[in-house]
Amino acid sequence: MLDLSNMRSALAEHYDLEPSVEKAEATYDIYDRMDRVVTPADWAIFAPYVIEINKLKKERDAVILAHNYMTPEIYHGIADFVGDSLQLAIKATEVEEEVIVQCGVHFMAETSKILNPAKTVLIPDSAAGCSLAESITAEGVAQMRAKYPGAPVVSYVNTTAEVKAASDICCTSANAVQIVDAMESDTVIMTPDQYLAQNVANQSKKKIVFWEGSCIVHELYTAEDLRAYREHDPDIKIIAHPECTPDVVAEADFTGSTSGMIQWVRDHKPAKAMLVTECSMASNIADSLPEVEFAKPCNICPYMKKITLEKVLYALHTMTEEVVVAPEVADKARLAVERMIDLSRSLAR
Ligand code: 13P
Ligand code: SF4
């Protein structure tokens, strides 16, 4: 486990990380992408880290893949590629640099390692888990198979490599309905998100049986809260993630993956919007959409927020923490993830 005080003294020995107005001014082009949501005083703290990370990234031949839930200073300041889980997985297959630094949660880093095993994959804090990934083991998948013999197992990418290896195919929030519909069987097992499964069931003819995991961030939103927002502001557009409960999804004007949600707002440019998901999403797109006012019913993912600039710098400095997946597990998990990517691509044609 990461020892924060060791980390800080090691960094202080090698880098000048004191807040600096000069460094903030020298990186104004980067700050410009987030000045609606990051104060100049905060940027004076972040800029020295951003400068060192961007320098070290080149020296280490590293690329930073960041999820849409990263904070603005990571998303705009140091990421080479940003996206939802599906986009990050596809990007991981294309990386040519030697090192991938995954700014996201552990299952995302594992997916990158599974898909591109020759690369060194680093996660700045391996304690960046996920309540969904933690809700099920390969044994749980076996129990579902025993209960519903012959039904294929579609596992959300928010799972460990072992669970992926025990599944027939993966899905993400961007393709779950299409993947489930493409299964030959009338009954499909979905793990581990009960709400994603119920939301897919509402759009599919398949009989879906599911594991009862949930996302601790999205399950907090209630349909009642959303109705209160709408009552106060009838023109507000409500955009929800499919990890929300079906009641919440029913209140939304649009439901999609994190990148799907962003795209919807870019395409429609509503005067007021509410992203029913993790807090940083609205912050990350606020500067590029000045015409949109975001209501922020803000729930934070404590796992995603374990990834910080200082941990990214330390990861590149020490080349830790390296993500390792046993080859026999990775080989099976790769089949499930690649089946999803191939099917997604063929369905999109
Ligand atoms: P996306 O694949 O939509 O980015 O979702 C990942 C996630 O963890 C949402 O909570
Ligand atoms: Fe997992 Fe929910 Fe956090 Fe996404 S927001 S990483 S599903 S706990």
PDB file of C-alpha atoms in Angstrom, residues 184-287:
ATOM      1  CA  GLU A 184     -28.299 -16.567 -28.838  1.00  0.00           C
ATOM      2  CA  SER A 185     -29.970 -17.728 -25.641  1.00  0.00           C
ATOM      3  CA  ASP A 186     -33.326 -16.291 -24.470  1.00  0.00           C
ATOM      4  CA  THR A 187     -31.982 -16.033 -20.923  1.00  0.00           C
ATOM      5  CA  VAL A 188     -28.845 -14.014 -20.250  1.00  0.00           C
ATOM      6  CA  ILE A 189     -26.935 -13.731 -16.965  1.00  0.00           C
ATOM      7  CA  MET A 190     -25.619 -10.216 -16.277  1.00  0.00           C
ATOM      8  CA  THR A 191     -23.046  -9.488 -13.571  1.00  0.00           C
ATOM      9  CA  PRO A 192     -22.440  -7.634 -11.356  1.00  0.00           C
ATOM     10  CA  ASP A 193     -24.615  -4.493 -11.659  1.00  0.00           C
ATOM     11  CA  GLN A 194     -28.277  -5.128 -10.821  1.00  0.00           C
ATOM     12  CA  TYR A 195     -29.347  -1.689 -12.056  1.00  0.00           C
ATOM     13  CA  LEU A 196     -27.510  -1.828 -15.378  1.00  0.00           C
ATOM     14  CA  ALA A 197     -29.116  -5.277 -15.828  1.00  0.00           C
ATOM     15  CA  GLN A 198     -32.609  -3.951 -15.057  1.00  0.00           C
ATOM     16  CA  ASN A 199     -32.096  -0.967 -17.359  1.00  0.00           C
ATOM     17  CA  VAL A 200     -30.957  -3.298 -20.155  1.00  0.00           C
ATOM     18  CA  ALA A 201     -33.962  -5.584 -19.478  1.00  0.00           C
ATOM     19  CA  ASN A 202     -36.250  -2.588 -20.036  1.00  0.00           C
ATOM     20  CA  GLN A 203     -34.842  -2.246 -23.560  1.00  0.00           C
ATOM     21  CA  SER A 204     -34.393  -5.895 -24.506  1.00  0.00           C
ATOM     22  CA  LYS A 205     -36.595  -8.924 -25.250  1.00  0.00           C
ATOM     23  CA  LYS A 206     -34.214 -11.216 -23.369  1.00  0.00           C
ATOM     24  CA  LYS A 207     -34.953 -12.602 -19.939  1.00  0.00           C
ATOM     25  CA  ILE A 208     -32.153 -11.145 -17.840  1.00  0.00           C
ATOM     26  CA  VAL A 209     -31.078 -12.625 -14.534  1.00  0.00           C
ATOM     27  CA  PHE A 210     -28.543 -10.681 -12.571  1.00  0.00           C
ATOM     28  CA  TRP A 211     -26.082 -10.445  -9.697  1.00  0.00           C
ATOM     29  CA  GLU A 212     -27.078  -7.926  -7.042  1.00  0.00           C
ATOM     30  CA  GLY A 213     -24.099  -5.592  -7.056  1.00  0.00           C
ATOM     31  CA  SER A 214     -24.415  -1.829  -7.299  1.00  0.00           C
ATOM     32  CA  CYS A 215     -22.388   1.328  -7.775  1.00  0.00           C
ATOM     33  CA  ILE A 216     -22.122   3.271  -4.524  1.00  0.00           C
ATOM     34  CA  VAL A 217     -22.121   6.544  -6.448  1.00  0.00           C
ATOM     35  CA  HIS A 218     -25.066   6.093  -8.812  1.00  0.00           C
ATOM     36  CA  GLU A 219     -27.369   4.257  -6.400  1.00  0.00           C
ATOM     37  CA  LEU A 220     -27.489   7.424  -4.256  1.00  0.00           C
ATOM     38  CA  TYR A 221     -29.567   9.345  -6.791  1.00  0.00           C
ATOM     39  CA  THR A 222     -33.347   9.101  -6.427  1.00  0.00           C
ATOM     40  CA  ALA A 223     -36.143   9.792  -8.898  1.00  0.00           C
ATOM     41  CA  GLU A 224     -37.686  12.030  -6.256  1.00  0.00           C
ATOM     42  CA  ASP A 225     -34.598  14.280  -6.229  1.00  0.00           C
ATOM     43  CA  LEU A 226     -34.669  14.561  -9.993  1.00  0.00           C
ATOM     44  CA  ARG A 227     -38.375  15.446 -10.015  1.00  0.00           C
ATOM     45  CA  ALA A 228     -37.637  18.198  -7.497  1.00  0.00           C
ATOM     46  CA  TYR A 229     -34.969  19.642  -9.822  1.00  0.00           C
ATOM     47  CA  ARG A 230     -37.371  19.503 -12.761  1.00  0.00           C
ATOM     48  CA  GLU A 231     -40.173  21.116 -10.794  1.00  0.00           C
ATOM     49  CA  HIS A 232     -37.857  23.962  -9.903  1.00  0.00           C
ATOM     50  CA  ASP A 233     -36.583  24.221 -13.483  1.00  0.00           C
ATOM     51  CA  PRO A 234     -38.855  22.590 -16.115  1.00  0.00           C
ATOM     52  CA  ASP A 235     -36.337  23.215 -18.939  1.00  0.00           C
ATOM     53  CA  ILE A 236     -33.440  21.367 -17.342  1.00  0.00           C
ATOM     54  CA  LYS A 237     -32.157  18.357 -19.285  1.00  0.00           C
ATOM     55  CA  ILE A 238     -31.413  15.364 -17.104  1.00  0.00           C
ATOM     56  CA  ILE A 239     -28.724  13.004 -18.397  1.00  0.00           C
ATOM     57  CA  ALA A 240     -28.189   9.784 -16.443  1.00  0.00           C
ATOM     58  CA  HIS A 241     -25.722   6.916 -16.374  1.00  0.00           C
ATOM     59  CA  PRO A 242     -27.234   3.401 -16.650  1.00  0.00           C
ATOM     60  CA  GLU A 243     -25.734   2.404 -13.275  1.00  0.00           C
ATOM     61  CA  CYS A 244     -28.551   4.524 -11.775  1.00  0.00           C
ATOM     62  CA  THR A 245     -31.754   2.776 -10.677  1.00  0.00           C
ATOM     63  CA  PRO A 246     -34.482   2.227 -13.319  1.00  0.00           C
ATOM     64  CA  ASP A 247     -36.627   4.859 -11.538  1.00  0.00           C
ATOM     65  CA  VAL A 248     -33.903   7.450 -12.049  1.00  0.00           C
ATOM     66  CA  VAL A 249     -33.325   6.377 -15.656  1.00  0.00           C
ATOM     67  CA  ALA A 250     -37.072   6.763 -16.289  1.00  0.00           C
ATOM     68  CA  GLU A 251     -36.823  10.432 -15.243  1.00  0.00           C
ATOM     69  CA  ALA A 252     -33.889  11.143 -17.587  1.00  0.00           C
ATOM     70  CA  ASP A 253     -33.967  12.784 -21.011  1.00  0.00           C
ATOM     71  CA  PHE A 254     -31.014  10.638 -22.062  1.00  0.00           C
ATOM     72  CA  THR A 255     -29.123   7.670 -20.624  1.00  0.00           C
ATOM     73  CA  GLY A 256     -25.697   6.552 -21.830  1.00  0.00           C
ATOM     74  CA  SER A 257     -22.077   5.821 -21.006  1.00  0.00           C
ATOM     75  CA  THR A 258     -19.988   8.655 -19.571  1.00  0.00           C
ATOM     76  CA  SER A 259     -18.781   9.597 -23.082  1.00  0.00           C
ATOM     77  CA  GLY A 260     -22.307   9.143 -24.445  1.00  0.00           C
ATOM     78  CA  MET A 261     -23.560  11.595 -21.812  1.00  0.00           C
ATOM     79  CA  ILE A 262     -20.882  14.139 -22.774  1.00  0.00           C
ATOM     80  CA  GLN A 263     -21.668  13.724 -26.472  1.00  0.00           C
ATOM     81  CA  TRP A 264     -25.384  14.259 -25.851  1.00  0.00           C
ATOM     82  CA  VAL A 265     -24.697  17.568 -24.101  1.00  0.00           C
ATOM     83  CA  ARG A 266     -22.285  18.655 -26.869  1.00  0.00           C
ATOM     84  CA  ASP A 267     -24.854  17.787 -29.546  1.00  0.00           C
ATOM     85  CA  HIS A 268     -27.878  19.391 -27.847  1.00  0.00           C
ATOM     86  CA  LYS A 269     -26.257  22.257 -25.905  1.00  0.00           C
ATOM     87  CA  PRO A 270     -29.180  22.691 -23.496  1.00  0.00           C
ATOM     88  CA  ALA A 271     -29.221  25.945 -21.498  1.00  0.00           C
ATOM     89  CA  LYS A 272     -29.312  23.868 -18.293  1.00  0.00           C
ATOM     90  CA  ALA A 273     -28.192  20.297 -17.783  1.00  0.00           C
ATOM     91  CA  MET A 274     -27.709  17.902 -14.940  1.00  0.00           C
ATOM     92  CA  LEU A 275     -25.314  14.975 -15.286  1.00  0.00           C
ATOM     93  CA  VAL A 276     -26.565  12.264 -12.943  1.00  0.00           C
ATOM     94  CA  THR A 277     -23.182  10.690 -12.362  1.00  0.00           C
ATOM     95  CA  GLU A 278     -19.809  11.420 -10.746  1.00  0.00           C
ATOM     96  CA  CYS A 279     -18.991  15.075  -9.954  1.00  0.00           C
ATOM     97  CA  SER A 280     -15.961  15.596 -12.162  1.00  0.00           C
ATOM     98  CA  MET A 281     -17.836  14.927 -15.404  1.00  0.00           C
ATOM     99  CA  ALA A 282     -19.540  18.313 -15.439  1.00  0.00           C
ATOM    100  CA  SER A 283     -16.328  20.092 -14.352  1.00  0.00           C
ATOM    101  CA  ASN A 284     -14.350  18.499 -17.190  1.00  0.00           C
ATOM    102  CA  ILE A 285     -16.657  19.748 -19.934  1.00  0.00           C
ATOM    103  CA  ALA A 286     -17.700  23.084 -18.396  1.00  0.00           C
ATOM    104  CA  ASP A 287     -15.048  25.183 -20.180  1.00  0.00           C
TER     105      ASP A 287
END
